[in-house]
C-alpha cells in the first residue's frame, strides 16, 4: 500500500504544469533594467530618467519606421509602406503586452484611467483583427480589396501609434498643471482611438456593400468623418500642435504625424477603390 501511494504522489507531481516559455529577447532589456535597479537598491527609475527614455523611444521608433520605408521604396517589396509600418507597430505593441504579462508594471493608476485605457486597447486589438482579415482578402489581387487592406492597416497603425502614448505615460508627478494637461491629452487619445475604430467599421461596411457612403443623410459620411478626424488629430497637442515645451510629446507626435500621413494615404486609396467599384 505504501508503495502505491508513493507512485501516485510521483504521478501527481509529474502533472504539475510547467510555466509558459517566454521569448528571452523580448524580456532581455526589461530584466537588465530590473537587475540594475536591484544592484543600486532602487525600486524604479526616476521620473526624469523615464522621461528621457520615453522620448528617445518614440524618436527611435519613428526614425526606424521612416528608414525602413525609405529602404524598401521602389524595391517591389510586397505590402508597401502601410503593411511594413503596421507590422512594425504590431510587433512593438505585442512586445509591451508580453512584458506586462511577464510581470512588468505599467505606470497607470487604478480606476477610471485604467478602465479607459483597457477599453482603448481592446479597440486597438479589434482594429488589428480587421486589418489582419483584410490583408488576407487583399492577396486576391482585386483592386477594391487591396484598397481596403491599405485603409484598414494604415488606420490601425495610427491607432497603435496613439495607443503607445497611453502605454508610455509621462508620469512626472512634479506639477499639478502638468498632470491636468496629461489628463486632457489622455482623454483626447481615448476619443481619437474610439473615433478611428468607428471610422474603420463604417468604411469597411461601405467596402462590403452593406451600406452606401451616401446612405442615411442623418449619418456622417465615413470618408468625411475620417478626413475631419485626421485634421483634428494633427491640430491637437497629440499631433504636435503645441509640443515644444514637452520633449516626450514632441517625440511622440513625430511618430503620430508619420502614421497620420499613412492613414491619409489609406483614405485616398479607399476613395479610389470605392469609386472604381461603383463605376464598374
Coordinates of C-alpha atoms in Angstrom, one line a residue:
X1 CA 0.0 0.0 0.0
X2 CA 2.8 2.4 0.9
X3 CA 4.5 1.8 -2.5
X4 CA 1.3 2.5 -4.3
X5 CA 0.7 5.8 -2.5
X6 CA 4.3 6.9 -3.4
X7 CA 3.7 6.1 -7.0
X8 CA 0.5 8.1 -7.1
X9 CA 2.3 11.1 -5.4
X10 CA 5.0 10.9 -8.0
X11 CA 2.4 10.8 -10.7
X12 CA 0.7 13.9 -9.3
X13 CA 4.0 15.8 -9.2
X14 CA 4.6 15.0 -12.9
X15 CA 1.3 16.6 -13.8
X16 CA 2.2 20.0 -12.4
X17 CA 2.1 22.4 -15.4
X18 CA 5.4 23.9 -16.3
X19 CA 5.5 27.8 -16.6
X20 CA 4.9 29.1 -20.2
X21 CA 8.0 29.6 -22.2
X22 CA 8.9 33.2 -22.9
X23 CA 11.0 34.8 -25.6
X24 CA 14.2 35.8 -23.9
X25 CA 15.0 38.5 -26.4
X26 CA 11.8 40.3 -25.6
X27 CA 12.5 40.2 -21.9
X28 CA 16.2 40.8 -22.0
X29 CA 16.1 44.6 -21.8
X30 CA 13.5 44.6 -19.0
X31 CA 15.4 42.0 -17.0
X32 CA 18.6 44.0 -17.4
X33 CA 16.9 47.1 -16.0
X34 CA 15.4 45.1 -13.1
X35 CA 18.9 43.8 -12.3
X36 CA 20.5 47.3 -12.4
X37 CA 17.8 48.7 -10.2
X38 CA 18.3 45.8 -7.7
X39 CA 22.0 46.3 -7.7
X40 CA 21.6 50.0 -6.9
X41 CA 18.9 49.4 -4.3
X42 CA 16.3 51.3 -6.3
X43 CA 12.6 50.4 -6.7
X44 CA 12.1 52.1 -10.1
X45 CA 13.7 54.6 -12.5
X46 CA 13.3 58.3 -11.6
X47 CA 10.6 60.3 -13.4
X48 CA 13.4 62.3 -15.2
X49 CA 15.0 59.1 -16.4
X50 CA 11.7 57.7 -17.6
X51 CA 11.0 61.0 -19.5
X52 CA 14.4 60.8 -21.3
X53 CA 13.9 57.1 -22.2
X54 CA 10.3 57.6 -23.3
X55 CA 11.2 60.5 -25.6
X56 CA 14.1 58.5 -27.1
X57 CA 11.9 55.5 -27.6
X58 CA 9.4 57.5 -29.7
X59 CA 12.1 59.2 -31.7
X60 CA 14.0 56.0 -32.5
X61 CA 10.8 54.1 -33.4
X62 CA 9.7 56.9 -35.8
X63 CA 13.2 57.0 -37.4
X64 CA 13.3 53.2 -37.7
X65 CA 9.9 53.2 -39.5
X66 CA 10.9 56.1 -41.8
X67 CA 14.2 54.4 -42.7
X68 CA 12.6 51.0 -43.2
X69 CA 10.0 52.5 -45.6
X70 CA 12.7 54.6 -47.4
X71 CA 14.9 51.5 -47.9
X72 CA 12.0 49.4 -49.4
X73 CA 10.7 52.3 -51.6
X74 CA 10.8 51.2 -55.3
X75 CA 12.2 47.8 -54.4
X76 CA 9.0 45.9 -55.1
X77 CA 8.6 44.6 -51.6
X78 CA 5.2 43.1 -51.1
X79 CA 2.8 45.1 -48.9
X80 CA 4.3 48.6 -49.3
X81 CA 4.5 51.2 -46.6
X82 CA 1.2 50.5 -44.9
X83 CA 2.0 46.9 -44.3
X84 CA 5.6 47.5 -43.2
X85 CA 4.5 50.2 -40.7
X86 CA 1.6 48.1 -39.5
X87 CA 3.9 45.0 -38.9
X88 CA 6.5 47.1 -37.0
X89 CA 4.0 48.8 -34.7
X90 CA 2.1 45.5 -34.1
X91 CA 5.4 43.9 -33.0
X92 CA 6.2 46.8 -30.7
X93 CA 2.8 46.8 -29.1
X94 CA 2.9 43.0 -28.8
X95 CA 6.2 43.2 -27.0
X96 CA 4.9 45.7 -24.5
X97 CA 1.9 43.5 -23.7
X98 CA 4.3 40.5 -23.5
X99 CA 6.4 42.4 -20.9
X100 CA 3.2 43.2 -18.9
X101 CA 2.1 39.6 -19.0
X102 CA 5.6 38.6 -17.7
X103 CA 5.3 40.9 -14.6
X104 CA 6.2 44.4 -15.8
X105 CA 4.1 47.1 -14.2
X106 CA 2.8 49.9 -16.4
X107 CA 2.7 53.4 -14.9
X108 CA -1.1 53.6 -15.0
X109 CA -3.2 54.1 -11.9
X110 CA -6.3 52.2 -10.9
X111 CA -9.9 53.4 -11.6
X112 CA -11.2 55.4 -14.4
X113 CA -7.8 55.9 -16.2
X114 CA -7.1 52.2 -16.2
X115 CA -10.6 51.3 -17.3
X116 CA -10.4 53.8 -20.2
X117 CA -7.0 52.5 -21.2
X118 CA -8.2 48.9 -21.3
X119 CA -11.2 50.0 -23.4
X120 CA -8.9 51.7 -25.9
X121 CA -6.5 48.7 -26.0
X122 CA -9.5 46.4 -26.7
X123 CA -10.5 48.7 -29.7
X124 CA -6.9 48.6 -31.0
X125 CA -7.0 44.8 -30.8
X126 CA -10.3 44.7 -32.7
X127 CA -8.9 47.0 -35.4
X128 CA -5.9 44.8 -35.8
X129 CA -8.2 41.8 -36.3
X130 CA -10.0 43.7 -39.0
X131 CA -6.7 44.7 -40.6
X132 CA -5.3 41.1 -40.5
X133 CA -8.5 39.7 -42.1
X134 CA -8.4 42.4 -44.8
X135 CA -4.8 41.7 -45.6
X136 CA -5.7 38.1 -46.3
X137 CA -8.5 39.2 -48.6
X138 CA -6.2 41.7 -50.3
X139 CA -3.9 38.8 -51.5
X140 CA -6.5 38.0 -54.2
X141 CA -5.3 40.9 -56.3
X142 CA -8.7 42.7 -56.5
X143 CA -8.2 46.4 -56.5
X144 CA -11.1 47.1 -54.2
X145 CA -9.8 44.5 -51.6
X146 CA -6.3 45.9 -51.9
X147 CA -7.6 49.4 -51.2
X148 CA -9.5 48.0 -48.2
X149 CA -6.2 46.4 -46.9
X150 CA -4.3 49.7 -47.3
X151 CA -7.0 51.6 -45.5
X152 CA -7.5 49.2 -42.5
X153 CA -3.8 48.6 -41.9
X154 CA -2.9 52.3 -42.1
X155 CA -5.7 53.4 -39.8
X156 CA -4.8 50.5 -37.4
X157 CA -1.2 51.8 -37.4
X158 CA -2.4 55.2 -36.4
X159 CA -4.5 53.7 -33.6
X160 CA -1.4 51.8 -32.4
X161 CA 0.8 54.9 -32.5
X162 CA -1.8 56.7 -30.4
X163 CA -2.1 53.8 -28.0
X164 CA 1.6 53.8 -27.4
X165 CA 1.2 57.3 -25.9
X166 CA -1.2 55.7 -23.4
X167 CA 1.2 52.8 -22.7
X168 CA 4.2 55.1 -22.3
X169 CA 2.9 57.8 -20.0
X170 CA 4.9 60.7 -18.8
X171 CA 4.1 60.3 -15.1
X172 CA 6.3 63.1 -13.9
X173 CA 4.2 63.8 -10.8
X174 CA 6.0 67.1 -10.3
X175 CA 3.5 69.7 -11.3
X176 CA -0.3 69.6 -10.9
X177 CA -0.8 71.7 -14.1
X178 CA 1.3 69.1 -16.0
X179 CA -0.9 66.4 -14.6
X180 CA -4.0 68.2 -15.8
X181 CA -2.5 68.6 -19.2
X182 CA -1.7 64.9 -19.3
X183 CA -5.3 64.0 -18.3
X184 CA -6.6 66.2 -21.1
X185 CA -4.2 64.5 -23.6
X186 CA -5.2 61.1 -22.4
X187 CA -8.9 61.9 -22.9
X188 CA -8.2 63.1 -26.4
X189 CA -6.2 59.9 -27.1
X190 CA -9.1 57.8 -25.9
X191 CA -11.5 59.8 -28.1
X192 CA -9.3 59.6 -31.2
X193 CA -8.8 55.8 -30.8
X194 CA -12.6 55.3 -30.4
X195 CA -13.5 57.5 -33.4
X196 CA -10.9 55.9 -35.6
X197 CA -12.3 52.5 -34.8
X198 CA -15.8 53.7 -35.7
X199 CA -14.5 55.1 -39.0
X200 CA -12.8 51.7 -39.8
X201 CA -16.0 49.8 -39.1
X202 CA -18.1 52.3 -41.1
X203 CA -15.9 52.4 -44.1
X204 CA -15.5 48.6 -44.1
X205 CA -19.3 48.4 -44.3
X206 CA -19.1 50.5 -47.4
X207 CA -16.4 48.3 -48.9
X208 CA -18.5 45.2 -48.1
X209 CA -21.6 46.7 -49.7
X210 CA -23.7 46.5 -46.5
X211 CA -24.2 50.3 -46.6
X212 CA -23.5 53.1 -49.2
X213 CA -21.3 56.0 -48.4
X214 CA -24.3 58.2 -49.4
X215 CA -26.9 56.3 -47.3
X216 CA -28.8 58.0 -44.5
X217 CA -28.4 61.7 -44.7
X218 CA -28.5 62.0 -40.9
X219 CA -25.4 60.0 -40.5
X220 CA -22.0 61.4 -41.4
X221 CA -20.3 60.0 -44.5
X222 CA -17.5 57.7 -43.3
X223 CA -15.0 59.3 -45.7
X224 CA -15.9 62.7 -44.5
X225 CA -15.7 61.6 -40.8
X226 CA -12.2 60.2 -41.0
X227 CA -10.9 63.1 -43.1
X228 CA -12.1 65.5 -40.4
X229 CA -10.8 63.3 -37.6
X230 CA -7.3 63.3 -39.2
X231 CA -7.3 67.1 -39.3
X232 CA -8.4 67.2 -35.6
X233 CA -5.5 64.8 -34.6
X234 CA -2.9 67.0 -36.4
X235 CA -4.2 70.2 -34.9
X236 CA -4.2 68.8 -31.3
X237 CA -1.3 68.6 -28.9
X238 CA -1.3 64.8 -29.5
X239 CA -0.4 65.6 -33.1
X240 CA 2.3 68.1 -32.1
X241 CA 0.4 71.4 -32.5
X242 CA 1.7 72.6 -29.1
X243 CA 4.6 70.3 -28.0
X244 CA 7.7 72.5 -27.9
X245 CA 7.7 72.6 -24.1
X246 CA 7.4 68.8 -23.7
X247 CA 10.1 66.6 -25.1
X248 CA 8.1 63.4 -24.7
X249 CA 5.1 64.9 -26.6
X250 CA 7.3 66.3 -29.3
X251 CA 8.9 62.9 -29.9
X252 CA 5.5 61.1 -29.7
X253 CA 3.9 63.5 -32.1
X254 CA 6.6 62.8 -34.7
X255 CA 5.5 59.2 -34.8
X256 CA 1.9 60.3 -34.8
X257 CA 2.4 62.5 -37.8
X258 CA 4.2 59.7 -39.7
X259 CA 1.2 57.4 -39.2
X260 CA -1.3 60.2 -39.9
X261 CA 0.3 60.6 -43.4
X262 CA -0.1 56.8 -43.8
X263 CA -3.7 57.0 -42.7
X264 CA -4.4 59.8 -45.2
X265 CA -2.8 57.7 -47.9
X266 CA -5.1 54.8 -46.9
X267 CA -8.2 57.1 -47.1
X268 CA -7.2 58.2 -50.6
X269 CA -6.7 54.5 -51.6
X270 CA -10.2 53.8 -50.1
X271 CA -11.8 56.6 -52.1
X272 CA -10.2 55.2 -55.3
X273 CA -11.2 51.6 -54.5
X274 CA -14.8 52.6 -53.8
X275 CA -15.1 54.8 -56.9
X276 CA -13.6 52.1 -59.1
X277 CA -16.0 49.6 -57.7
X278 CA -19.0 51.9 -58.2
X279 CA -18.1 52.6 -61.8
X280 CA -17.5 49.0 -62.8

